[in-house]
mmCIF file of C-alpha atoms and ligand atoms in Angstrom:
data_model
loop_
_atom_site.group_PDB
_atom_site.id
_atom_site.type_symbol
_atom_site.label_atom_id
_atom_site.label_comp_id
_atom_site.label_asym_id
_atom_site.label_seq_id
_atom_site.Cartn_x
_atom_site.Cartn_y
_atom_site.Cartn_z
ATOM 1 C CA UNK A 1 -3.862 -122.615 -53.316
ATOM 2 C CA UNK A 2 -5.553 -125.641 -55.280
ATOM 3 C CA UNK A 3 -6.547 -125.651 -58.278
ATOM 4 C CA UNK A 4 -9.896 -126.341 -59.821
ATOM 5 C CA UNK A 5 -10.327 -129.312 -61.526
ATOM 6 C CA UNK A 6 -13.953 -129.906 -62.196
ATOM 7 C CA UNK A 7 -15.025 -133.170 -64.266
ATOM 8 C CA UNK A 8 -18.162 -133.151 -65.322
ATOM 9 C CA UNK A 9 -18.372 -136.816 -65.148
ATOM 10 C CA UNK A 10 -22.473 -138.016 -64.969
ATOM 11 C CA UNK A 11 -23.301 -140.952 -62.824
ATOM 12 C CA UNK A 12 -25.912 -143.095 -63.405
ATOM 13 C CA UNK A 13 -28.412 -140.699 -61.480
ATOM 14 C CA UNK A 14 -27.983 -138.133 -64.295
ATOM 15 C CA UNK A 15 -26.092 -135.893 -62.020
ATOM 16 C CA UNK A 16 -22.156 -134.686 -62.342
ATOM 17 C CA UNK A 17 -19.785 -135.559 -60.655
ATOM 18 C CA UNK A 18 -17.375 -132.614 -59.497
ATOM 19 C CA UNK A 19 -14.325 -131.829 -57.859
ATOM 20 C CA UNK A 20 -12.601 -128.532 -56.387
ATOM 21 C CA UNK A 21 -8.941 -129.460 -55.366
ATOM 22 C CA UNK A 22 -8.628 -132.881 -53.491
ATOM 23 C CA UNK A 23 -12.390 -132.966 -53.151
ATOM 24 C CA UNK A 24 -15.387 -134.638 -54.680
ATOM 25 C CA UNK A 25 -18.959 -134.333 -54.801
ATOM 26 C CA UNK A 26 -21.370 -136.789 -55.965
ATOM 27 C CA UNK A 27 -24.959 -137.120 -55.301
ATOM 28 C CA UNK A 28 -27.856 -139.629 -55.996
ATOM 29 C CA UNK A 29 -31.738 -139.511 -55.261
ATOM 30 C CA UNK A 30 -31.571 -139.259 -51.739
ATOM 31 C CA UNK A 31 -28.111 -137.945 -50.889
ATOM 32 C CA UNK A 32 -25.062 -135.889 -51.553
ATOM 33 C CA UNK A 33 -21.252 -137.673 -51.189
ATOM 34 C CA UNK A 34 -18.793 -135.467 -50.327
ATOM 35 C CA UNK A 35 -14.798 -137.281 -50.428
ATOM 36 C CA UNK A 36 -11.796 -135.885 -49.503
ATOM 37 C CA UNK A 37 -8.019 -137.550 -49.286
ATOM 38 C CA UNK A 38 -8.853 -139.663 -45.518
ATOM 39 C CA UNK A 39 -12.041 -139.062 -45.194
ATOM 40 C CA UNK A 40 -15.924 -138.936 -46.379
ATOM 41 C CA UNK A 41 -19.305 -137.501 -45.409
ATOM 42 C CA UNK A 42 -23.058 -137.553 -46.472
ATOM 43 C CA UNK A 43 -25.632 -135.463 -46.648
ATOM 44 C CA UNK A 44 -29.675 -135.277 -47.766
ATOM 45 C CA UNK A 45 -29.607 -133.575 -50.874
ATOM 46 C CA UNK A 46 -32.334 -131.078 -50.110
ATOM 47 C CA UNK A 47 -30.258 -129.828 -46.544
ATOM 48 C CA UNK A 48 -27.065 -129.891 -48.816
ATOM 49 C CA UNK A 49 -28.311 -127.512 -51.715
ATOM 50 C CA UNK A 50 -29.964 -125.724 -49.227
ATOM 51 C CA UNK A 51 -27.294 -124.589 -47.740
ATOM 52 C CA UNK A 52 -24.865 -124.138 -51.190
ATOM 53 C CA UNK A 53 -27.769 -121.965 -52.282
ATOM 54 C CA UNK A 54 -26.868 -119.012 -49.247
ATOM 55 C CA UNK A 55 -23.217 -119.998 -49.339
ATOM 56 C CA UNK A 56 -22.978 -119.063 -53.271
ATOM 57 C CA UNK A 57 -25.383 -116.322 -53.425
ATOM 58 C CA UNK A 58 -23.803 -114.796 -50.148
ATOM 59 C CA UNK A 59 -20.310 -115.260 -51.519
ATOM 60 C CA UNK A 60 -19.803 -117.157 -48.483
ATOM 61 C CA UNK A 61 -21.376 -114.669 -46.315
ATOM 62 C CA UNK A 62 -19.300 -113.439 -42.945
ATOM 63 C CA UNK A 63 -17.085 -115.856 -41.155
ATOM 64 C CA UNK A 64 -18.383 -119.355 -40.972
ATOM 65 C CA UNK A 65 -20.999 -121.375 -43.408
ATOM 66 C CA UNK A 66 -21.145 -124.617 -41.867
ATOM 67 C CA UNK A 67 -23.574 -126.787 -43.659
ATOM 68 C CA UNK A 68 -23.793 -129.329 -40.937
ATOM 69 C CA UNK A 69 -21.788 -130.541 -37.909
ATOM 70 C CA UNK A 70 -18.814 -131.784 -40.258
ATOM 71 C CA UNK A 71 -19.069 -129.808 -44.044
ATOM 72 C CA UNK A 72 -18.411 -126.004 -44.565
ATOM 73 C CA UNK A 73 -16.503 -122.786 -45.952
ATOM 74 C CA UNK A 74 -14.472 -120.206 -44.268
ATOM 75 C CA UNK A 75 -14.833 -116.700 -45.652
ATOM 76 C CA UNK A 76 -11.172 -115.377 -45.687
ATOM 77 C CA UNK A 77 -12.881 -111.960 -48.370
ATOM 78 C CA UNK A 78 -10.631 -113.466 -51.571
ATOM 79 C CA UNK A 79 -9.698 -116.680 -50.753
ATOM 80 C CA UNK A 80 -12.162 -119.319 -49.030
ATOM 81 C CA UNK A 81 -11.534 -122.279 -46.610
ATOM 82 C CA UNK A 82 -13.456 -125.494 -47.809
ATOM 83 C CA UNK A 83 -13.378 -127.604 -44.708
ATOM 84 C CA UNK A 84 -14.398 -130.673 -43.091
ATOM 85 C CA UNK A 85 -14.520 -130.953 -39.826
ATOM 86 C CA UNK A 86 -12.606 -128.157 -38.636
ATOM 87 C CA UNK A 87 -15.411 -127.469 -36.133
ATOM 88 C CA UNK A 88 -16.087 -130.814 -34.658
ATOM 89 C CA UNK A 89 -14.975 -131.512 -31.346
ATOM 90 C CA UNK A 90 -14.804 -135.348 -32.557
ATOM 91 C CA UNK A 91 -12.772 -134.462 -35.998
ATOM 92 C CA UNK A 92 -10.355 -132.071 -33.896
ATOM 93 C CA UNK A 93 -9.479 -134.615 -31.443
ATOM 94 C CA UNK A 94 -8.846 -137.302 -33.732
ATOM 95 C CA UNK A 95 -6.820 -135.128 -36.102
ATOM 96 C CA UNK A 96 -9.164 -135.541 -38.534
ATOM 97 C CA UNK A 97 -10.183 -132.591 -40.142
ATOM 98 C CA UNK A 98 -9.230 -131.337 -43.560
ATOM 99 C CA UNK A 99 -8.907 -127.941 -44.875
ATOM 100 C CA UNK A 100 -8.151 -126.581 -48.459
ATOM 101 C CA UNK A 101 -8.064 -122.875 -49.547
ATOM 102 C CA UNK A 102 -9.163 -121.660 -52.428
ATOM 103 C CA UNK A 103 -9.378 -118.395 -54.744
ATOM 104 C CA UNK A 104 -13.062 -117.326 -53.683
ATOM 105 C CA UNK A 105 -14.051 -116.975 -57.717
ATOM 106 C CA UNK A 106 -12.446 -120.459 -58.414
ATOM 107 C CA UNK A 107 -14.299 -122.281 -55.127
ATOM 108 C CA UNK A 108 -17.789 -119.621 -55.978
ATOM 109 C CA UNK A 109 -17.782 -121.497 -59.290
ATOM 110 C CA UNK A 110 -17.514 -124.567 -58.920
ATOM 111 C CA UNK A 111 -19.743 -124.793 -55.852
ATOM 112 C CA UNK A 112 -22.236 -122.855 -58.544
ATOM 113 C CA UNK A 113 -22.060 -125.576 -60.673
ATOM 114 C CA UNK A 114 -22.813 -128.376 -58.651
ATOM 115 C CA UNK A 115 -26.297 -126.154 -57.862
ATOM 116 C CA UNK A 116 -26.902 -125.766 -60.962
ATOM 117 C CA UNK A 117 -26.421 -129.616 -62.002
ATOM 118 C CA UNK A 118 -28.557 -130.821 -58.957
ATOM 119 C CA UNK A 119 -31.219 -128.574 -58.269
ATOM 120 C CA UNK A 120 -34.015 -130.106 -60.266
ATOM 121 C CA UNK A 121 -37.069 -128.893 -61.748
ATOM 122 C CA UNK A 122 -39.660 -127.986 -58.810
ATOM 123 C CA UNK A 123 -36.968 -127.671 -56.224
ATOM 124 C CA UNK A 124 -36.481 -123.820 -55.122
ATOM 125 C CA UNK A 125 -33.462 -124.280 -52.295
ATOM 126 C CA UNK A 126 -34.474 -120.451 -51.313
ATOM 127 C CA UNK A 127 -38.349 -121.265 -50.486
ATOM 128 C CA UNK A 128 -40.283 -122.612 -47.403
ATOM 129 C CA UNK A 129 -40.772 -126.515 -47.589
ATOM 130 C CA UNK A 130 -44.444 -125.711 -48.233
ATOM 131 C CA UNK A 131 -43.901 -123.634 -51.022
ATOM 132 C CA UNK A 132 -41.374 -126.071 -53.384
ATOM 133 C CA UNK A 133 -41.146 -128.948 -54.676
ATOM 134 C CA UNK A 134 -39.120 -131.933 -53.618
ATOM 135 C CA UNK A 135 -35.068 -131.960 -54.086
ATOM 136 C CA UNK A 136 -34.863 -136.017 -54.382
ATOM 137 C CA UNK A 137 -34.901 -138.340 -57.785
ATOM 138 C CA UNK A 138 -33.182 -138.771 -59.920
ATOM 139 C CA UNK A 139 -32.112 -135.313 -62.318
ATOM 140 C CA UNK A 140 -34.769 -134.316 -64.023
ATOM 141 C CA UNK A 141 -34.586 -130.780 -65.801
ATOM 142 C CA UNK A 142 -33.084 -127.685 -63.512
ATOM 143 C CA UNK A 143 -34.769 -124.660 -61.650
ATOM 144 C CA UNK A 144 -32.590 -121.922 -63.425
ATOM 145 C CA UNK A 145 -34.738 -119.641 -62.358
ATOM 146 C CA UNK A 146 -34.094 -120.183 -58.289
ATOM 147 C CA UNK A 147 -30.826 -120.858 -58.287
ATOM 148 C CA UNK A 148 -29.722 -117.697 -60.242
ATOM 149 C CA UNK A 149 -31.809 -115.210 -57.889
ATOM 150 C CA UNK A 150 -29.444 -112.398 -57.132
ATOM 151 C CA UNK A 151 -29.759 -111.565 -53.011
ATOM 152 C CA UNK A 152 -30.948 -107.812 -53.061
ATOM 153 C CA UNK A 153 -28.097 -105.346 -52.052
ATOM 154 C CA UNK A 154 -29.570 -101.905 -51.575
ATOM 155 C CA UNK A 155 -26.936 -99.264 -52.682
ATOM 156 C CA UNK A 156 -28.767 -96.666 -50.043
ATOM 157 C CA UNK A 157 -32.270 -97.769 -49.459
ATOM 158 C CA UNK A 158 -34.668 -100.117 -51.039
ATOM 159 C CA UNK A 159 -37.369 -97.571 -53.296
ATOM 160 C CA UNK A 160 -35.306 -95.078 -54.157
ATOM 161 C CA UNK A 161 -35.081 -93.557 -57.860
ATOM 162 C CA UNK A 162 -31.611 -95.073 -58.845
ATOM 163 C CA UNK A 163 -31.929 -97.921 -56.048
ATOM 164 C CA UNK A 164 -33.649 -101.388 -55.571
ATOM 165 C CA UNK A 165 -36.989 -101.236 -56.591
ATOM 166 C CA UNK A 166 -40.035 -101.842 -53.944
ATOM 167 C CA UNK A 167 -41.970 -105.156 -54.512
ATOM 168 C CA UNK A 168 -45.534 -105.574 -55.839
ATOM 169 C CA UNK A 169 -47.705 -108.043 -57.583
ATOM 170 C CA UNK A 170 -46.983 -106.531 -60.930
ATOM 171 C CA UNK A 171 -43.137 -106.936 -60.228
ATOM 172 C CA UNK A 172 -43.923 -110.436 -58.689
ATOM 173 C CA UNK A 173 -43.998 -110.245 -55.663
ATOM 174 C CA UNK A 174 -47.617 -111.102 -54.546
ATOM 175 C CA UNK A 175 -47.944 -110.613 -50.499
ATOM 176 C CA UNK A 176 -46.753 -114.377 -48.973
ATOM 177 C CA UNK A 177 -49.575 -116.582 -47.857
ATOM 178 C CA UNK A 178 -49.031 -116.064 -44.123
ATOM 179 C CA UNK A 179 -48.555 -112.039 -44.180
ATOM 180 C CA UNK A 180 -51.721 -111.740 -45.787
ATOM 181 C CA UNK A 181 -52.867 -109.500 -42.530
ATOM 182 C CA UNK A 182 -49.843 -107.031 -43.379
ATOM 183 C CA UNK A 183 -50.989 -103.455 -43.931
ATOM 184 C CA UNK A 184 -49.347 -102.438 -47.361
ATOM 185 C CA UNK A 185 -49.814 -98.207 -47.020
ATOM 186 C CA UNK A 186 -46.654 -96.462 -47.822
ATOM 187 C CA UNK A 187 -45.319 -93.632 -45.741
ATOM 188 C CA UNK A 188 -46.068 -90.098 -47.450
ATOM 189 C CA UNK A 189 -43.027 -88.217 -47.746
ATOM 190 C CA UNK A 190 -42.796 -84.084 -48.112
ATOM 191 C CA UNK A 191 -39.547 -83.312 -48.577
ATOM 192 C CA UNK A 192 -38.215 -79.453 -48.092
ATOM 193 C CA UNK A 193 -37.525 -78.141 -51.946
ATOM 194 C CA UNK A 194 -33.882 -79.384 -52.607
ATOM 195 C CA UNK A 195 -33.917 -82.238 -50.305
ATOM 196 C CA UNK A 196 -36.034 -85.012 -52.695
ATOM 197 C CA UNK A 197 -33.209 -87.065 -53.017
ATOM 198 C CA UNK A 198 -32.758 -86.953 -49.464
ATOM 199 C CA UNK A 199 -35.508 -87.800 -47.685
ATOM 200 C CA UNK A 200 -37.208 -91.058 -48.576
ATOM 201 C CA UNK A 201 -38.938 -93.403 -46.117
ATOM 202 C CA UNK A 202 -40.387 -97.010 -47.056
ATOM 203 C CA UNK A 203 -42.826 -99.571 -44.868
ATOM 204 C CA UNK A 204 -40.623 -102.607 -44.288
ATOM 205 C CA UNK A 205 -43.018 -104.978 -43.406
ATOM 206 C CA UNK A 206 -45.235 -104.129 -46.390
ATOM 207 C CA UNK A 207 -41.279 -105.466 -48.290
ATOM 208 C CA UNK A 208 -41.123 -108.264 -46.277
ATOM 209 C CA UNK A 209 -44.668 -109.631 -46.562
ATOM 210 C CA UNK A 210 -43.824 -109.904 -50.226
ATOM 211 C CA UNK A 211 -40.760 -111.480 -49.877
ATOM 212 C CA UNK A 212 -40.579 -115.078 -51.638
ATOM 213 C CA UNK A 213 -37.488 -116.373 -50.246
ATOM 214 C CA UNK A 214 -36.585 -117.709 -46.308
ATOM 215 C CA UNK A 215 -33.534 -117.359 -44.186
ATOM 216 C CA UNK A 216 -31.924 -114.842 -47.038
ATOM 217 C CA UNK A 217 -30.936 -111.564 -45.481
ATOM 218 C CA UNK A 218 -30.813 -108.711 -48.000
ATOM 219 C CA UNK A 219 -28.981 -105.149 -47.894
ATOM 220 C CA UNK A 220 -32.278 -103.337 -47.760
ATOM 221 C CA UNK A 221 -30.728 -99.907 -46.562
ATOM 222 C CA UNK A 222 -27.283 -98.726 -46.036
ATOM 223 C CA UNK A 223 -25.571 -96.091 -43.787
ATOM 224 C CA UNK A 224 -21.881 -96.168 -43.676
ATOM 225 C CA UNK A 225 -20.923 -99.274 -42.699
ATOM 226 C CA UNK A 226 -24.160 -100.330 -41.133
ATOM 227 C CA UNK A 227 -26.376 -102.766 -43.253
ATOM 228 C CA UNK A 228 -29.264 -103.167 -42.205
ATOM 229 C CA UNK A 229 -30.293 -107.114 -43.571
ATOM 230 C CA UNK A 230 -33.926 -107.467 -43.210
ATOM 231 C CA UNK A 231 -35.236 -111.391 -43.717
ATOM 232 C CA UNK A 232 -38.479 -114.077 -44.222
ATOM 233 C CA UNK A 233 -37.853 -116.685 -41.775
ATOM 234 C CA UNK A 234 -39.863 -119.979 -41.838
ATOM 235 C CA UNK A 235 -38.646 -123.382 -40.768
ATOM 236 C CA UNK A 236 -34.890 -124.117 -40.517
ATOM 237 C CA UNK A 237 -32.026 -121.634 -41.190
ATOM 238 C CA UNK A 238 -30.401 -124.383 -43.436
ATOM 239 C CA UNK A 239 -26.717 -123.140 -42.262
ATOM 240 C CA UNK A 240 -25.247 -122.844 -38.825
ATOM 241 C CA UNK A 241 -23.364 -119.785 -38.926
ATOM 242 C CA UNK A 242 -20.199 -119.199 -37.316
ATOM 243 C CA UNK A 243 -19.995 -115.516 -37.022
ATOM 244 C CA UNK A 244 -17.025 -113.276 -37.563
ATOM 245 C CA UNK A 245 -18.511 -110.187 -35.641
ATOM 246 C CA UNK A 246 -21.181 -109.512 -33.270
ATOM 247 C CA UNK A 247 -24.537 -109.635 -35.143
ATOM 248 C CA UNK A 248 -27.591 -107.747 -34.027
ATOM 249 C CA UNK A 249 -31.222 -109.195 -34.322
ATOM 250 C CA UNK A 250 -34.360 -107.551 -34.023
ATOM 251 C CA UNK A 251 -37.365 -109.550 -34.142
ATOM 252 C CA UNK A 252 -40.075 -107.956 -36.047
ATOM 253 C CA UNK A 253 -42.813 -110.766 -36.293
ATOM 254 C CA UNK A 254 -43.702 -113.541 -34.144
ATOM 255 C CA UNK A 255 -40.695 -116.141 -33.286
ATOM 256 C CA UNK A 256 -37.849 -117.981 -33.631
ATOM 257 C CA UNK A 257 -35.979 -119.946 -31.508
ATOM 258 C CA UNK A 258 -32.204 -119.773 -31.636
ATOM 259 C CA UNK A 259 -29.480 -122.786 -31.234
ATOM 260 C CA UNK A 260 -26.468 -121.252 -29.806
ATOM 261 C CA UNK A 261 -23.089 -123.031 -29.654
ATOM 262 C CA UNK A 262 -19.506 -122.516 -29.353
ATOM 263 C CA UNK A 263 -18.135 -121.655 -32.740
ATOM 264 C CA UNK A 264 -15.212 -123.683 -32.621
ATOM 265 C CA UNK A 265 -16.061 -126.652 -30.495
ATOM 266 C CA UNK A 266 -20.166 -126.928 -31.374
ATOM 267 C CA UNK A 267 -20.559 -127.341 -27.512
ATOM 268 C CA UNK A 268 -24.261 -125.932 -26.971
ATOM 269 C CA UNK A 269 -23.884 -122.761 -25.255
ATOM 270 C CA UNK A 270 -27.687 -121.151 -25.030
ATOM 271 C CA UNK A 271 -31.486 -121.328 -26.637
ATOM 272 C CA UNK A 272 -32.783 -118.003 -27.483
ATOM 273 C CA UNK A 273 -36.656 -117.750 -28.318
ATOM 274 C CA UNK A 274 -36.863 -114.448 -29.676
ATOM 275 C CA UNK A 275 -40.721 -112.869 -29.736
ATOM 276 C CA UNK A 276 -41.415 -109.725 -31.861
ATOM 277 C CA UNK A 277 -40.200 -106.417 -30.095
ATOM 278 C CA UNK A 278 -37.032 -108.927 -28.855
ATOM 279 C CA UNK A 279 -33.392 -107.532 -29.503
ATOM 280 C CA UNK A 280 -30.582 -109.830 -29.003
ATOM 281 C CA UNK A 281 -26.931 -109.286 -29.934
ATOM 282 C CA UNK A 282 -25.324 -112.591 -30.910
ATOM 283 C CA UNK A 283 -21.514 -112.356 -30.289
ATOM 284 C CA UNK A 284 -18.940 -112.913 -32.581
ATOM 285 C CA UNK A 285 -16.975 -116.435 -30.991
ATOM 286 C CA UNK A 286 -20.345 -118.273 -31.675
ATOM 287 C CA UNK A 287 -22.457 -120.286 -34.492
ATOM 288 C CA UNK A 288 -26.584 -120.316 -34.522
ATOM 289 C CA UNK A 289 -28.873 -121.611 -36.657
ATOM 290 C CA UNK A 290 -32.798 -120.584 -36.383
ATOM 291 C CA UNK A 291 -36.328 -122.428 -36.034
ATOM 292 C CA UNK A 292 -38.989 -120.519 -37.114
ATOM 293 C CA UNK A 293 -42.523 -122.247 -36.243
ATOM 294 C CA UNK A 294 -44.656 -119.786 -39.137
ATOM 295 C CA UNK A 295 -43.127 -117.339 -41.572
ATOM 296 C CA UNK A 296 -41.400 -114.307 -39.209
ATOM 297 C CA UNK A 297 -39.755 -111.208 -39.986
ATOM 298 C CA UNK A 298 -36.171 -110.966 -38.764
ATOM 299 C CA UNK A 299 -33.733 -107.696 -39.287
ATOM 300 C CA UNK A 300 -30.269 -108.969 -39.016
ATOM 301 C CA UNK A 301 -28.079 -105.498 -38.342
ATOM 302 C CA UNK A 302 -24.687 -106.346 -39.948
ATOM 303 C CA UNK A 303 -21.040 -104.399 -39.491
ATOM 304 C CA UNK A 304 -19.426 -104.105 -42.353
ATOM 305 C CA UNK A 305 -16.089 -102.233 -40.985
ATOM 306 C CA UNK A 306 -13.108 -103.756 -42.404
ATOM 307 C CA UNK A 307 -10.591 -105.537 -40.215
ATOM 308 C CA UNK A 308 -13.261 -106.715 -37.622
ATOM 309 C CA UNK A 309 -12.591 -110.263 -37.981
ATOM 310 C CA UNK A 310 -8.461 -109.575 -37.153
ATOM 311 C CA UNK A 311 -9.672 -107.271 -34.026
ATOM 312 C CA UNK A 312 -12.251 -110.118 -32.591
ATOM 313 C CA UNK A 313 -9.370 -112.597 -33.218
ATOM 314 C CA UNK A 314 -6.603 -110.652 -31.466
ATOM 315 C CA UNK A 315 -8.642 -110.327 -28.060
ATOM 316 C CA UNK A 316 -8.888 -106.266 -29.362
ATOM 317 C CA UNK A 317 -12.158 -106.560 -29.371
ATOM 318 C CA UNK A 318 -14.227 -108.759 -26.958
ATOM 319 C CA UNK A 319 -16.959 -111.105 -28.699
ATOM 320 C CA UNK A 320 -20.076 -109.345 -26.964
ATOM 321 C CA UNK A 321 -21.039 -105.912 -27.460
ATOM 322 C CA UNK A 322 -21.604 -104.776 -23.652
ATOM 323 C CA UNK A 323 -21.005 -105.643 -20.360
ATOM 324 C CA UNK A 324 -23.902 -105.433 -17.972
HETATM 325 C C1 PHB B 401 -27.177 -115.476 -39.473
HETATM 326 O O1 PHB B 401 -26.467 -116.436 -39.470
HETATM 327 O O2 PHB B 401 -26.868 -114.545 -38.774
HETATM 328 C C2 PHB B 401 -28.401 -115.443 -40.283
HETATM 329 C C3 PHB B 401 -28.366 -115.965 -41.553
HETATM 330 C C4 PHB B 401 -29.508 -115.963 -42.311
HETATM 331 C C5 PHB B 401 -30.675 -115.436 -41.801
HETATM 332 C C6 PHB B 401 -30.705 -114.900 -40.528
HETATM 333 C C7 PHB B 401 -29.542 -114.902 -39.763
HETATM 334 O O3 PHB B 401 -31.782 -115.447 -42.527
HETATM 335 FE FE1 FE B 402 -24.986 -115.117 -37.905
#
């Protein structure tokens, strides 16, 4: 396992310069340099943080983060796989891919740092386009704010007493500009005498209209090992995930159209448009990434079972969830 050897160097942009094992990042007004021992890659800044923003506040999130066709993270749940293009058909061939694993605090850190450092004032890597400022210039102030958001994990459900709290303008949550049609009445709930901590319902699109973030699922309720990972969606998922399992959607507002390609390779494999009322399982040996035309409500319906990735690997378990 590498070590962490961050330098804290400042370029003439104003922004560090940091490393994590052989690599090094870099960025200036437009883009972000990524280096590694044979090889190099570049990215826009605002597609780069973007996608750092999910991979640190998901803690690299299930399976694969790829932040483009060439640049991403392995979730190995302790250790983490920084790669480059491990899942390129073009790298692969040529023998050109690099990969370096790393303790998943030491990586989490670092990769924390850099958004920090580069994230600069105006620029909200969690919001729409519309609704944030630009991520280019040169640095100028931070965003401390956005980049420290914690993603919501529900320990049961979102509204309980001793749970995460339901949103509202007076927490600060005002109802987003394009869900300003969403009825906001709660459910009325009579419990039986003895079973108030029991019984609890909750309207999820009056939560989602006031969400302020995109393309961030959060643990809204919890039953076992079944999280159920409601989400804003509006413009571009800004990661193409390579999943580890089979992942459920449920579209719950207007549409999105899905990319669908071969996790390993990136050969395209299927285009999804997904209407509200539309259930689609997306199975665990591919990677997606989402276009939503106008904010939409997604519920992403994650397993949470330990071991799945081994059984999904071994051929125990096939990568779809039925067979029709
Ligand atoms: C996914 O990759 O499954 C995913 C990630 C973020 C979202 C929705 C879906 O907002
Ligand atoms: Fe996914």
């Amino acid at each position: 396992m590498a070590a962490n050897a961050a330098t804290g160097n400042v370029n003439e942009h104003g922004y560090k310069v940091l490393t994590l094992g052989n690599y090094s990042f870099s960025r200036d007004e437009y883009f972000v340099h990524i280096q590694w021992p044979g090889g190099s890659h570049l990215m826009p800044a605002d597609r780069f943080l973007r996608a750092l923003m999910r991979d640190v506040a998901w803690n690299f999130f299930y399976g694969i983060v790829n932040f483009d066709e060439v640049f991403g993270t392995v979730n190995h749940y302790g250790t983490v796989d920084v790669f480059a293009g491990l899942f390129n058909a073009g790298y692969r061939s040529r023998n050109k891919h690099y990969v370096e694993n790393f303790d998943g605090e030491l990586a989490r850190t670092t990769l924390g740092q850099i958004l920090e450092d580069w994230t600069i004032e105006g620029f909200d890597p969690f919001a729409a386009p519309e609704e944030t400022g630009i991520a280019f210039g040169p640095k100028r102030g931070n965003n401390q704010r956005a980049v420290t958001r914690k993603r919501v994990v529900a320990r049961r459900m979102a509204g309980l007493a001793d749970d995460t709290p339901l949103r509202s303008d007076s927490s600060g949550f005002p109802i987003n500009r394009q869900f300003q049609d969403v009825a906001q009445d709660e459910p009325e709930v009579h419990a039986e005498p003895g079973f108030e901590n029991e019984v609890h319902a909750m309207s999820l699109f009056a939560y989602l209209s006031r969400s302020d973030v995109t393309w961030n699922p959060s643990v809204s309720s919890v039953c076992g090992r079944s999280l159920c990972c409601p989400t804003t969606e509006e413009y571009i998922l800004p990661i193409k995930h390579g999943n580890d399992r089979v992942e459920w959607f449920m579209q719950l507002s207007d549409e999105i159209v899905w990319e669908v390609e071969d996790k390993i390779s990136g050969a395209m494999r299927a285009k999804v448009r997904m209407r509200a009322g539309d259930v689609a399982a997306m199975p665990a040996d591919i990677r997606h990434q989402g276009y939503s035309p106008k904010r939409s409500m997604l519920l992403v319906w994650e397993n949470a079972t330990p071991g799945l990735p081994e059984m999904y690997d071994s051929g125990k378990l096939k990568p779809y969830p039925i067979e029709f």
